[in-house]
């Protein structure tokens, strides 16, 4: 039987487990699943509807996971602003921004005016978690209660605003995160790195002068790097824009175009990037998203690390021998 989003099913002989404070229903080999009429249940709308049952579960920011509801979060508001959005055709005010505790930062959306202000420390009881491209985000509405706490309960704003260092393995388990720092080694450049030409209409990278949507167009030159970054726990694709690529290469876009013209191939730019980047330790900071192809970081800032990799490896081996 294939199941689709929106199906109504009757599940017999399932069992439940608790995972990170959330109840999970698990299907085993004795479980029987049967389809029911589509109108047997009202349409499910996440984040709206019935009040929560029971006490909220305290969750740290780093442990927020998609689908969790009725959670309790204690955090400092790093920023908040009012926006107008349309929900089912009617304009609605949403108060969104970034909040943080000692474990990390997250975007939030408040669907009611709680009078939130930058810098204050609050406890939210009755929030729920949604994701945007894999990044868990917190939402709360009129079902939630906000309690103002002492400002010194959490570290100050500048400390919480820092980008936490994370392992790729943990990012993969979370699905993504906003503004994190990863250290690793660039092990390979992906296709489409170096000097590329973009469609003037949609900014897609052209292949042999052709845009997937707009056909043959006069491309606009750009520089970018898509590289595989490995930190020993996992790998992600790191995407560097023109500005970062110019800085890493210590060369302008114009200089790259000139070099490619002289060599009659854009490969020279790619080769030079590979020389500079591949097998080098680097620290990158940015948002990490995920999709079917895995994790991707849009790099906001980067620095090559002057780490002596051989020394680090030797120290690690000595450490291992010492503990054996
Ligand atoms: Zn196009």
PDB file of C-alpha atoms and ligand atoms in Angstrom:
ATOM      1  CA  UNK A   1       0.000   0.000   0.000  1.00  0.00           C
ATOM      2  CA  UNK A   2       1.294   3.439  -0.829  1.00  0.00           C
ATOM      3  CA  UNK A   3       0.379   6.268   1.487  1.00  0.00           C
ATOM      4  CA  UNK A   4       0.152   9.893   0.484  1.00  0.00           C
ATOM      5  CA  UNK A   5       0.008  13.152   2.408  1.00  0.00           C
ATOM      6  CA  UNK A   6      -3.588  13.776   3.439  1.00  0.00           C
ATOM      7  CA  UNK A   7      -4.651  10.108   3.529  1.00  0.00           C
ATOM      8  CA  UNK A   8      -6.806   9.009   6.430  1.00  0.00           C
ATOM      9  CA  UNK A   9      -5.702   5.631   7.759  1.00  0.00           C
ATOM     10  CA  UNK A  10      -6.661   3.243  10.544  1.00  0.00           C
ATOM     11  CA  UNK A  11      -3.628   1.763  12.266  1.00  0.00           C
ATOM     12  CA  UNK A  12      -3.975  -1.276  14.502  1.00  0.00           C
ATOM     13  CA  UNK A  13      -1.338  -2.844  16.744  1.00  0.00           C
ATOM     14  CA  UNK A  14       1.049   0.068  16.575  1.00  0.00           C
ATOM     15  CA  UNK A  15       3.138   1.016  19.583  1.00  0.00           C
ATOM     16  CA  UNK A  16       4.313   4.318  20.973  1.00  0.00           C
ATOM     17  CA  UNK A  17       7.687   5.542  22.113  1.00  0.00           C
ATOM     18  CA  UNK A  18       9.035   8.764  23.465  1.00  0.00           C
ATOM     19  CA  UNK A  19      11.795  10.558  21.577  1.00  0.00           C
ATOM     20  CA  UNK A  20      13.198  13.899  22.787  1.00  0.00           C
ATOM     21  CA  UNK A  21      10.078  14.534  24.797  1.00  0.00           C
ATOM     22  CA  UNK A  22       7.718  13.826  21.912  1.00  0.00           C
ATOM     23  CA  UNK A  23       5.411  10.860  21.527  1.00  0.00           C
ATOM     24  CA  UNK A  24       6.095   8.801  18.415  1.00  0.00           C
ATOM     25  CA  UNK A  25       3.823   6.140  16.958  1.00  0.00           C
ATOM     26  CA  UNK A  26       5.803   3.218  15.570  1.00  0.00           C
ATOM     27  CA  UNK A  27       4.598   0.561  13.143  1.00  0.00           C
ATOM     28  CA  UNK A  28       5.973  -2.950  13.631  1.00  0.00           C
ATOM     29  CA  UNK A  29       5.431  -6.160  11.681  1.00  0.00           C
ATOM     30  CA  UNK A  30       2.191  -6.893  13.582  1.00  0.00           C
ATOM     31  CA  UNK A  31       0.786  -3.491  12.643  1.00  0.00           C
ATOM     32  CA  UNK A  32      -2.177  -3.397  10.268  1.00  0.00           C
ATOM     33  CA  UNK A  33      -2.757  -0.246   8.217  1.00  0.00           C
ATOM     34  CA  UNK A  34      -6.004   0.298   6.304  1.00  0.00           C
ATOM     35  CA  UNK A  35      -7.197   3.316   4.345  1.00  0.00           C
ATOM     36  CA  UNK A  36     -10.354   5.084   5.473  1.00  0.00           C
ATOM     37  CA  UNK A  37     -12.612   7.536   3.656  1.00  0.00           C
ATOM     38  CA  UNK A  38     -10.899  10.889   3.112  1.00  0.00           C
ATOM     39  CA  UNK A  39     -13.674  12.744   4.971  1.00  0.00           C
ATOM     40  CA  UNK A  40     -13.484  10.477   8.030  1.00  0.00           C
ATOM     41  CA  UNK A  41     -11.390  13.164   9.747  1.00  0.00           C
ATOM     42  CA  UNK A  42     -11.360  16.952   9.366  1.00  0.00           C
ATOM     43  CA  UNK A  43      -8.495  18.413   7.359  1.00  0.00           C
ATOM     44  CA  UNK A  44      -5.308  18.705   9.412  1.00  0.00           C
ATOM     45  CA  UNK A  45      -3.887  22.190   9.728  1.00  0.00           C
ATOM     46  CA  UNK A  46      -0.571  22.250  11.575  1.00  0.00           C
ATOM     47  CA  UNK A  47      -0.140  24.904  14.193  1.00  0.00           C
ATOM     48  CA  UNK A  48      -3.791  25.845  14.430  1.00  0.00           C
ATOM     49  CA  UNK A  49      -6.847  24.521  16.120  1.00  0.00           C
ATOM     50  CA  UNK A  50      -7.334  22.754  19.393  1.00  0.00           C
ATOM     51  CA  UNK A  51      -5.562  23.863  22.555  1.00  0.00           C
ATOM     52  CA  UNK A  52      -2.668  21.738  23.747  1.00  0.00           C
ATOM     53  CA  UNK A  53      -3.222  18.970  26.244  1.00  0.00           C
ATOM     54  CA  UNK A  54      -0.906  18.564  29.197  1.00  0.00           C
ATOM     55  CA  UNK A  55       2.179  20.418  30.338  1.00  0.00           C
ATOM     56  CA  UNK A  56       4.630  21.885  27.804  1.00  0.00           C
ATOM     57  CA  UNK A  57       7.921  19.991  27.385  1.00  0.00           C
ATOM     58  CA  UNK A  58      11.066  22.054  28.074  1.00  0.00           C
ATOM     59  CA  UNK A  59      13.338  21.956  25.003  1.00  0.00           C
ATOM     60  CA  UNK A  60      16.692  23.619  24.368  1.00  0.00           C
ATOM     61  CA  UNK A  61      17.064  25.471  21.073  1.00  0.00           C
ATOM     62  CA  UNK A  62      19.570  22.941  19.744  1.00  0.00           C
ATOM     63  CA  UNK A  63      17.058  20.140  20.375  1.00  0.00           C
ATOM     64  CA  UNK A  64      14.112  21.695  18.497  1.00  0.00           C
ATOM     65  CA  UNK A  65      12.871  19.240  15.865  1.00  0.00           C
ATOM     66  CA  UNK A  66      10.286  19.466  13.117  1.00  0.00           C
ATOM     67  CA  UNK A  67       6.801  18.510  14.237  1.00  0.00           C
ATOM     68  CA  UNK A  68       7.343  19.035  17.951  1.00  0.00           C
ATOM     69  CA  UNK A  69       4.466  20.856  19.610  1.00  0.00           C
ATOM     70  CA  UNK A  70       3.552  22.215  23.008  1.00  0.00           C
ATOM     71  CA  UNK A  71       7.183  22.866  23.826  1.00  0.00           C
ATOM     72  CA  UNK A  72       8.599  25.226  26.415  1.00  0.00           C
ATOM     73  CA  UNK A  73      11.563  27.372  25.404  1.00  0.00           C
ATOM     74  CA  UNK A  74      13.493  29.814  27.566  1.00  0.00           C
ATOM     75  CA  UNK A  75      15.422  32.249  25.411  1.00  0.00           C
ATOM     76  CA  UNK A  76      16.597  35.781  24.826  1.00  0.00           C
ATOM     77  CA  UNK A  77      15.014  37.728  21.965  1.00  0.00           C
ATOM     78  CA  UNK A  78      17.934  38.827  19.769  1.00  0.00           C
ATOM     79  CA  UNK A  79      15.718  40.692  17.320  1.00  0.00           C
ATOM     80  CA  UNK A  80      12.042  41.058  16.525  1.00  0.00           C
ATOM     81  CA  UNK A  81      10.102  42.925  13.845  1.00  0.00           C
ATOM     82  CA  UNK A  82       6.519  43.188  12.739  1.00  0.00           C
ATOM     83  CA  UNK A  83       5.615  41.989   9.246  1.00  0.00           C
ATOM     84  CA  UNK A  84       2.335  41.806   7.350  1.00  0.00           C
ATOM     85  CA  UNK A  85       1.614  38.472   5.677  1.00  0.00           C
ATOM     86  CA  UNK A  86      -1.386  36.940   3.987  1.00  0.00           C
ATOM     87  CA  UNK A  87      -2.933  33.839   5.516  1.00  0.00           C
ATOM     88  CA  UNK A  88      -5.743  32.252   3.494  1.00  0.00           C
ATOM     89  CA  UNK A  89      -6.276  35.549   1.678  1.00  0.00           C
ATOM     90  CA  UNK A  90      -6.522  37.757   4.783  1.00  0.00           C
ATOM     91  CA  UNK A  91      -3.737  40.078   5.947  1.00  0.00           C
ATOM     92  CA  UNK A  92      -2.238  39.169   9.292  1.00  0.00           C
ATOM     93  CA  UNK A  93       0.512  40.618  11.458  1.00  0.00           C
ATOM     94  CA  UNK A  94       3.344  38.326  12.386  1.00  0.00           C
ATOM     95  CA  UNK A  95       6.158  39.214  14.776  1.00  0.00           C
ATOM     96  CA  UNK A  96       9.283  37.418  13.656  1.00  0.00           C
ATOM     97  CA  UNK A  97      12.929  37.471  14.526  1.00  0.00           C
ATOM     98  CA  UNK A  98      15.692  35.487  16.133  1.00  0.00           C
ATOM     99  CA  UNK A  99      15.899  34.097  19.643  1.00  0.00           C
ATOM    100  CA  UNK A 100      18.656  32.158  21.383  1.00  0.00           C
ATOM    101  CA  UNK A 101      19.689  30.227  24.431  1.00  0.00           C
ATOM    102  CA  UNK A 102      23.171  28.923  25.323  1.00  0.00           C
ATOM    103  CA  UNK A 103      22.818  26.076  22.799  1.00  0.00           C
ATOM    104  CA  UNK A 104      21.934  27.968  19.653  1.00  0.00           C
ATOM    105  CA  UNK A 105      19.835  30.447  17.710  1.00  0.00           C
ATOM    106  CA  UNK A 106      16.568  30.019  15.885  1.00  0.00           C
ATOM    107  CA  UNK A 107      14.148  32.058  13.829  1.00  0.00           C
ATOM    108  CA  UNK A 108      10.746  32.502  15.406  1.00  0.00           C
ATOM    109  CA  UNK A 109       7.293  33.655  14.344  1.00  0.00           C
ATOM    110  CA  UNK A 110       4.721  34.910  16.848  1.00  0.00           C
ATOM    111  CA  UNK A 111       1.190  34.939  15.410  1.00  0.00           C
ATOM    112  CA  UNK A 112      -0.061  37.250  18.151  1.00  0.00           C
ATOM    113  CA  UNK A 113       1.267  40.541  19.464  1.00  0.00           C
ATOM    114  CA  UNK A 114       2.942  39.605  22.742  1.00  0.00           C
ATOM    115  CA  UNK A 115       4.743  42.959  22.849  1.00  0.00           C
ATOM    116  CA  UNK A 116       8.117  41.232  22.430  1.00  0.00           C
ATOM    117  CA  UNK A 117      11.170  43.480  22.584  1.00  0.00           C
ATOM    118  CA  UNK A 118      14.819  43.067  21.581  1.00  0.00           C
ATOM    119  CA  UNK A 119      17.009  41.744  24.367  1.00  0.00           C
ATOM    120  CA  UNK A 120      14.390  40.479  26.807  1.00  0.00           C
ATOM    121  CA  UNK A 121      14.518  36.986  28.302  1.00  0.00           C
ATOM    122  CA  UNK A 122      11.248  35.101  28.059  1.00  0.00           C
ATOM    123  CA  UNK A 123       9.790  31.688  28.650  1.00  0.00           C
ATOM    124  CA  UNK A 124       7.404  30.532  25.954  1.00  0.00           C
ATOM    125  CA  UNK A 125       4.977  27.814  26.999  1.00  0.00           C
ATOM    126  CA  UNK A 126       3.121  26.112  24.177  1.00  0.00           C
ATOM    127  CA  UNK A 127       5.218  26.698  21.058  1.00  0.00           C
ATOM    128  CA  UNK A 128       5.490  24.413  18.043  1.00  0.00           C
ATOM    129  CA  UNK A 129       8.250  23.690  15.549  1.00  0.00           C
ATOM    130  CA  UNK A 130       8.154  23.939  11.775  1.00  0.00           C
ATOM    131  CA  UNK A 131      11.021  23.798   9.336  1.00  0.00           C
ATOM    132  CA  UNK A 132      12.182  25.925   6.460  1.00  0.00           C
ATOM    133  CA  UNK A 133      14.432  23.963   4.084  1.00  0.00           C
ATOM    134  CA  UNK A 134      15.283  21.664   6.934  1.00  0.00           C
ATOM    135  CA  UNK A 135      16.051  24.404   9.467  1.00  0.00           C
ATOM    136  CA  UNK A 136      13.876  24.034  12.585  1.00  0.00           C
ATOM    137  CA  UNK A 137      12.018  27.248  13.444  1.00  0.00           C
ATOM    138  CA  UNK A 138       9.772  28.005  16.361  1.00  0.00           C
ATOM    139  CA  UNK A 139       6.225  29.366  16.113  1.00  0.00           C
ATOM    140  CA  UNK A 140       3.673  30.331  18.720  1.00  0.00           C
ATOM    141  CA  UNK A 141       0.201  31.796  18.690  1.00  0.00           C
ATOM    142  CA  UNK A 142      -2.654  32.685  21.027  1.00  0.00           C
ATOM    143  CA  UNK A 143      -2.386  29.244  22.653  1.00  0.00           C
ATOM    144  CA  UNK A 144       1.041  30.153  24.035  1.00  0.00           C
ATOM    145  CA  UNK A 145       1.820  32.042  27.223  1.00  0.00           C
ATOM    146  CA  UNK A 146       4.822  34.323  27.554  1.00  0.00           C
ATOM    147  CA  UNK A 147       6.532  34.873  30.894  1.00  0.00           C
ATOM    148  CA  UNK A 148       9.130  37.625  31.241  1.00  0.00           C
ATOM    149  CA  UNK A 149      12.187  36.444  33.173  1.00  0.00           C
ATOM    150  CA  UNK A 150      15.182  38.174  34.768  1.00  0.00           C
ATOM    151  CA  UNK A 151      17.469  39.557  32.040  1.00  0.00           C
ATOM    152  CA  UNK A 152      20.584  38.017  33.614  1.00  0.00           C
ATOM    153  CA  UNK A 153      19.166  34.484  33.437  1.00  0.00           C
ATOM    154  CA  UNK A 154      20.913  33.994  30.093  1.00  0.00           C
ATOM    155  CA  UNK A 155      24.221  35.294  28.692  1.00  0.00           C
ATOM    156  CA  UNK A 156      24.128  38.803  27.177  1.00  0.00           C
ATOM    157  CA  UNK A 157      23.002  39.534  23.626  1.00  0.00           C
ATOM    158  CA  UNK A 158      26.473  39.719  22.069  1.00  0.00           C
ATOM    159  CA  UNK A 159      27.444  36.310  23.492  1.00  0.00           C
ATOM    160  CA  UNK A 160      24.221  34.655  22.295  1.00  0.00           C
ATOM    161  CA  UNK A 161      24.557  36.323  18.880  1.00  0.00           C
ATOM    162  CA  UNK A 162      27.819  34.473  18.203  1.00  0.00           C
ATOM    163  CA  UNK A 163      27.707  31.664  15.679  1.00  0.00           C
ATOM    164  CA  UNK A 164      27.973  28.298  17.493  1.00  0.00           C
ATOM    165  CA  UNK A 165      30.409  25.733  16.132  1.00  0.00           C
ATOM    166  CA  UNK A 166      28.667  22.528  15.114  1.00  0.00           C
ATOM    167  CA  UNK A 167      29.550  19.112  13.763  1.00  0.00           C
ATOM    168  CA  UNK A 168      28.125  18.187  10.374  1.00  0.00           C
ATOM    169  CA  UNK A 169      26.795  14.941  11.833  1.00  0.00           C
ATOM    170  CA  UNK A 170      24.663  16.938  14.284  1.00  0.00           C
ATOM    171  CA  UNK A 171      23.511  19.297  11.530  1.00  0.00           C
ATOM    172  CA  UNK A 172      22.434  16.278   9.471  1.00  0.00           C
ATOM    173  CA  UNK A 173      20.479  14.895  12.419  1.00  0.00           C
ATOM    174  CA  UNK A 174      18.786  18.275  12.988  1.00  0.00           C
ATOM    175  CA  UNK A 175      18.093  18.928   9.313  1.00  0.00           C
ATOM    176  CA  UNK A 176      19.893  22.270   9.298  1.00  0.00           C
ATOM    177  CA  UNK A 177      20.528  25.351  11.406  1.00  0.00           C
ATOM    178  CA  UNK A 178      20.748  29.111  11.153  1.00  0.00           C
ATOM    179  CA  UNK A 179      24.106  30.859  11.410  1.00  0.00           C
ATOM    180  CA  UNK A 180      26.457  28.106  12.502  1.00  0.00           C
ATOM    181  CA  UNK A 181      30.201  27.657  12.183  1.00  0.00           C
ATOM    182  CA  UNK A 182      31.802  24.522  10.764  1.00  0.00           C
ATOM    183  CA  UNK A 183      35.479  23.636  10.515  1.00  0.00           C
ATOM    184  CA  UNK A 184      36.649  21.064   8.046  1.00  0.00           C
ATOM    185  CA  UNK A 185      38.622  20.301   4.929  1.00  0.00           C
ATOM    186  CA  UNK A 186      37.463  21.114   1.411  1.00  0.00           C
ATOM    187  CA  UNK A 187      37.829  17.766  -0.294  1.00  0.00           C
ATOM    188  CA  UNK A 188      36.439  18.447  -3.770  1.00  0.00           C
ATOM    189  CA  UNK A 189      35.018  21.127  -6.032  1.00  0.00           C
ATOM    190  CA  UNK A 190      31.624  20.362  -7.496  1.00  0.00           C
ATOM    191  CA  UNK A 191      30.540  20.899 -11.087  1.00  0.00           C
ATOM    192  CA  UNK A 192      29.830  24.535 -11.841  1.00  0.00           C
ATOM    193  CA  UNK A 193      32.599  25.998  -9.670  1.00  0.00           C
ATOM    194  CA  UNK A 194      34.751  28.842 -10.947  1.00  0.00           C
ATOM    195  CA  UNK A 195      33.864  31.262 -13.716  1.00  0.00           C
ATOM    196  CA  UNK A 196      30.214  30.745 -14.645  1.00  0.00           C
ATOM    197  CA  UNK A 197      27.742  32.603 -16.838  1.00  0.00           C
ATOM    198  CA  UNK A 198      24.254  33.365 -15.543  1.00  0.00           C
ATOM    199  CA  UNK A 199      20.977  33.977 -17.327  1.00  0.00           C
ATOM    200  CA  UNK A 200      20.197  37.722 -17.144  1.00  0.00           C
ATOM    201  CA  UNK A 201      16.508  36.857 -16.577  1.00  0.00           C
ATOM    202  CA  UNK A 202      16.559  34.230 -13.828  1.00  0.00           C
ATOM    203  CA  UNK A 203      20.208  34.107 -12.635  1.00  0.00           C
ATOM    204  CA  UNK A 204      20.444  30.359 -13.359  1.00  0.00           C
ATOM    205  CA  UNK A 205      23.893  29.180 -14.409  1.00  0.00           C
ATOM    206  CA  UNK A 206      24.011  28.561 -18.156  1.00  0.00           C
ATOM    207  CA  UNK A 207      25.169  25.295 -19.679  1.00  0.00           C
ATOM    208  CA  UNK A 208      26.920  25.835 -23.009  1.00  0.00           C
ATOM    209  CA  UNK A 209      25.298  29.266 -23.245  1.00  0.00           C
ATOM    210  CA  UNK A 210      21.797  27.900 -22.706  1.00  0.00           C
ATOM    211  CA  UNK A 211      19.409  28.606 -19.812  1.00  0.00           C
ATOM    212  CA  UNK A 212      17.126  25.764 -18.800  1.00  0.00           C
ATOM    213  CA  UNK A 213      14.182  28.206 -18.845  1.00  0.00           C
ATOM    214  CA  UNK A 214      15.062  30.955 -21.293  1.00  0.00           C
ATOM    215  CA  UNK A 215      17.093  29.118 -23.928  1.00  0.00           C
ATOM    216  CA  UNK A 216      20.075  30.769 -25.589  1.00  0.00           C
ATOM    217  CA  UNK A 217      20.869  34.064 -23.857  1.00  0.00           C
ATOM    218  CA  UNK A 218      23.837  36.365 -23.416  1.00  0.00           C
ATOM    219  CA  UNK A 219      25.222  35.211 -20.086  1.00  0.00           C
ATOM    220  CA  UNK A 220      26.513  37.494 -17.357  1.00  0.00           C
ATOM    221  CA  UNK A 221      29.820  36.405 -15.808  1.00  0.00           C
ATOM    222  CA  UNK A 222      29.971  35.436 -12.152  1.00  0.00           C
ATOM    223  CA  UNK A 223      32.249  33.566  -9.794  1.00  0.00           C
ATOM    224  CA  UNK A 224      31.169  30.899  -7.363  1.00  0.00           C
ATOM    225  CA  UNK A 225      32.426  27.817  -5.601  1.00  0.00           C
ATOM    226  CA  UNK A 226      30.448  24.733  -4.687  1.00  0.00           C
ATOM    227  CA  UNK A 227      32.752  22.579  -2.630  1.00  0.00           C
ATOM    228  CA  UNK A 228      32.445  19.435  -0.550  1.00  0.00           C
ATOM    229  CA  UNK A 229      33.422  20.192   3.036  1.00  0.00           C
ATOM    230  CA  UNK A 230      34.230  17.271   5.312  1.00  0.00           C
ATOM    231  CA  UNK A 231      34.757  17.658   9.059  1.00  0.00           C
ATOM    232  CA  UNK A 232      35.343  14.008   9.872  1.00  0.00           C
ATOM    233  CA  UNK A 233      31.770  13.504  11.115  1.00  0.00           C
ATOM    234  CA  UNK A 234      30.093  14.129   7.761  1.00  0.00           C
ATOM    235  CA  UNK A 235      30.085  16.280   4.650  1.00  0.00           C
ATOM    236  CA  UNK A 236      28.119  19.193   3.258  1.00  0.00           C
ATOM    237  CA  UNK A 237      28.164  21.299   0.125  1.00  0.00           C
ATOM    238  CA  UNK A 238      29.523  24.762   0.845  1.00  0.00           C
ATOM    239  CA  UNK A 239      28.507  27.490  -1.600  1.00  0.00           C
ATOM    240  CA  UNK A 240      30.690  30.604  -1.861  1.00  0.00           C
ATOM    241  CA  UNK A 241      29.461  33.680  -3.750  1.00  0.00           C
ATOM    242  CA  UNK A 242      31.484  35.964  -6.003  1.00  0.00           C
ATOM    243  CA  UNK A 243      32.788  38.191  -3.227  1.00  0.00           C
ATOM    244  CA  UNK A 244      34.036  35.260  -1.146  1.00  0.00           C
ATOM    245  CA  UNK A 245      35.495  33.522  -4.192  1.00  0.00           C
ATOM    246  CA  UNK A 246      37.391  36.669  -5.173  1.00  0.00           C
ATOM    247  CA  UNK A 247      38.777  36.893  -1.633  1.00  0.00           C
ATOM    248  CA  UNK A 248      39.815  33.229  -1.555  1.00  0.00           C
ATOM    249  CA  UNK A 249      41.463  33.514  -4.972  1.00  0.00           C
ATOM    250  CA  UNK A 250      42.834  36.986  -4.248  1.00  0.00           C
ATOM    251  CA  UNK A 251      41.702  37.811  -7.790  1.00  0.00           C
ATOM    252  CA  UNK A 252      38.835  39.846  -9.219  1.00  0.00           C
ATOM    253  CA  UNK A 253      36.141  38.596 -11.555  1.00  0.00           C
ATOM    254  CA  UNK A 254      37.638  40.720 -14.338  1.00  0.00           C
ATOM    255  CA  UNK A 255      41.050  39.141 -13.806  1.00  0.00           C
ATOM    256  CA  UNK A 256      39.433  35.693 -14.011  1.00  0.00           C
ATOM    257  CA  UNK A 257      37.652  36.581 -17.260  1.00  0.00           C
ATOM    258  CA  UNK A 258      40.983  37.812 -18.652  1.00  0.00           C
ATOM    259  CA  UNK A 259      42.758  34.604 -17.587  1.00  0.00           C
ATOM    260  CA  UNK A 260      40.027  32.459 -19.146  1.00  0.00           C
ATOM    261  CA  UNK A 261      40.205  34.480 -22.380  1.00  0.00           C
ATOM    262  CA  UNK A 262      43.971  34.008 -22.598  1.00  0.00           C
ATOM    263  CA  UNK A 263      43.688  30.278 -21.949  1.00  0.00           C
ATOM    264  CA  UNK A 264      40.580  30.040 -24.164  1.00  0.00           C
ATOM    265  CA  UNK A 265      38.898  28.008 -21.430  1.00  0.00           C
ATOM    266  CA  UNK A 266      37.196  28.695 -18.094  1.00  0.00           C
ATOM    267  CA  UNK A 267      38.925  25.587 -16.714  1.00  0.00           C
ATOM    268  CA  UNK A 268      41.936  27.689 -15.674  1.00  0.00           C
ATOM    269  CA  UNK A 269      39.841  29.467 -13.057  1.00  0.00           C
ATOM    270  CA  UNK A 270      38.504  26.211 -11.717  1.00  0.00           C
ATOM    271  CA  UNK A 271      41.998  24.696 -11.638  1.00  0.00           C
ATOM    272  CA  UNK A 272      43.352  27.681  -9.745  1.00  0.00           C
ATOM    273  CA  UNK A 273      40.511  27.430  -7.232  1.00  0.00           C
ATOM    274  CA  UNK A 274      41.241  23.737  -6.758  1.00  0.00           C
ATOM    275  CA  UNK A 275      44.918  24.582  -6.085  1.00  0.00           C
ATOM    276  CA  UNK A 276      43.955  27.141  -3.455  1.00  0.00           C
ATOM    277  CA  UNK A 277      41.110  25.267  -1.774  1.00  0.00           C
ATOM    278  CA  UNK A 278      41.235  21.506  -2.118  1.00  0.00           C
ATOM    279  CA  UNK A 279      42.711  19.632   0.848  1.00  0.00           C
ATOM    280  CA  UNK A 280      42.838  22.866   2.855  1.00  0.00           C
ATOM    281  CA  UNK A 281      41.347  23.349   6.330  1.00  0.00           C
ATOM    282  CA  UNK A 282      38.781  26.119   6.411  1.00  0.00           C
ATOM    283  CA  UNK A 283      36.277  27.656   8.805  1.00  0.00           C
ATOM    284  CA  UNK A 284      32.950  28.655   7.319  1.00  0.00           C
ATOM    285  CA  UNK A 285      29.933  30.390   8.832  1.00  0.00           C
ATOM    286  CA  UNK A 286      26.413  30.515   7.425  1.00  0.00           C
ATOM    287  CA  UNK A 287      22.944  28.971   7.269  1.00  0.00           C
ATOM    288  CA  UNK A 288      22.789  25.227   6.678  1.00  0.00           C
ATOM    289  CA  UNK A 289      19.741  23.931   4.804  1.00  0.00           C
ATOM    290  CA  UNK A 290      18.886  20.431   3.656  1.00  0.00           C
ATOM    291  CA  UNK A 291      16.986  18.740   0.857  1.00  0.00           C
ATOM    292  CA  UNK A 292      17.058  15.410  -0.976  1.00  0.00           C
ATOM    293  CA  UNK A 293      20.651  16.087  -2.031  1.00  0.00           C
ATOM    294  CA  UNK A 294      21.888  16.551   1.507  1.00  0.00           C
ATOM    295  CA  UNK A 295      23.158  19.485   3.510  1.00  0.00           C
ATOM    296  CA  UNK A 296      24.149  22.797   1.983  1.00  0.00           C
ATOM    297  CA  UNK A 297      25.711  25.853   3.583  1.00  0.00           C
ATOM    298  CA  UNK A 298      25.362  29.256   1.951  1.00  0.00           C
ATOM    299  CA  UNK A 299      28.625  30.612   3.247  1.00  0.00           C
ATOM    300  CA  UNK A 300      28.412  34.097   4.737  1.00  0.00           C
ATOM    301  CA  UNK A 301      32.029  34.295   5.830  1.00  0.00           C
ATOM    302  CA  UNK A 302      35.050  32.049   5.518  1.00  0.00           C
ATOM    303  CA  UNK A 303      38.643  31.894   6.613  1.00  0.00           C
ATOM    304  CA  UNK A 304      41.355  29.488   5.649  1.00  0.00           C
ATOM    305  CA  UNK A 305      42.813  27.986   8.803  1.00  0.00           C
ATOM    306  CA  UNK A 306      46.525  28.156   9.308  1.00  0.00           C
ATOM    307  CA  UNK A 307      46.380  24.848  11.085  1.00  0.00           C
ATOM    308  CA  UNK A 308      49.265  22.513  10.654  1.00  0.00           C
ATOM    309  CA  UNK A 309      47.232  19.482   9.653  1.00  0.00           C
ATOM    310  CA  UNK A 310      50.141  17.085  10.110  1.00  0.00           C
ATOM    311  CA  UNK A 311      50.757  18.294  13.644  1.00  0.00           C
ATOM    312  CA  UNK A 312      47.064  17.994  14.444  1.00  0.00           C
ATOM    313  CA  UNK A 313      46.930  14.484  13.013  1.00  0.00           C
ATOM    314  CA  UNK A 314      50.032  13.459  14.969  1.00  0.00           C
ATOM    315  CA  UNK A 315      48.597  14.855  18.189  1.00  0.00           C
ATOM    316  CA  UNK A 316      45.359  13.025  17.558  1.00  0.00           C
ATOM    317  CA  UNK A 317      47.190   9.735  16.949  1.00  0.00           C
ATOM    318  CA  UNK A 318      49.282  10.228  20.076  1.00  0.00           C
ATOM    319  CA  UNK A 319      46.087  10.901  21.983  1.00  0.00           C
ATOM    320  CA  UNK A 320      44.592   7.684  20.676  1.00  0.00           C
ATOM    321  CA  UNK A 321      47.696   5.697  21.582  1.00  0.00           C
ATOM    322  CA  UNK A 322      47.716   7.279  25.011  1.00  0.00           C
ATOM    323  CA  UNK A 323      44.145   6.218  25.672  1.00  0.00           C
ATOM    324  CA  UNK A 324      44.653   2.658  24.373  1.00  0.00           C
TER     325      UNK A 324
HETATM  326 ZN1  LIG B   1      16.895  31.981 -17.418  1.00  0.00          ZN
END
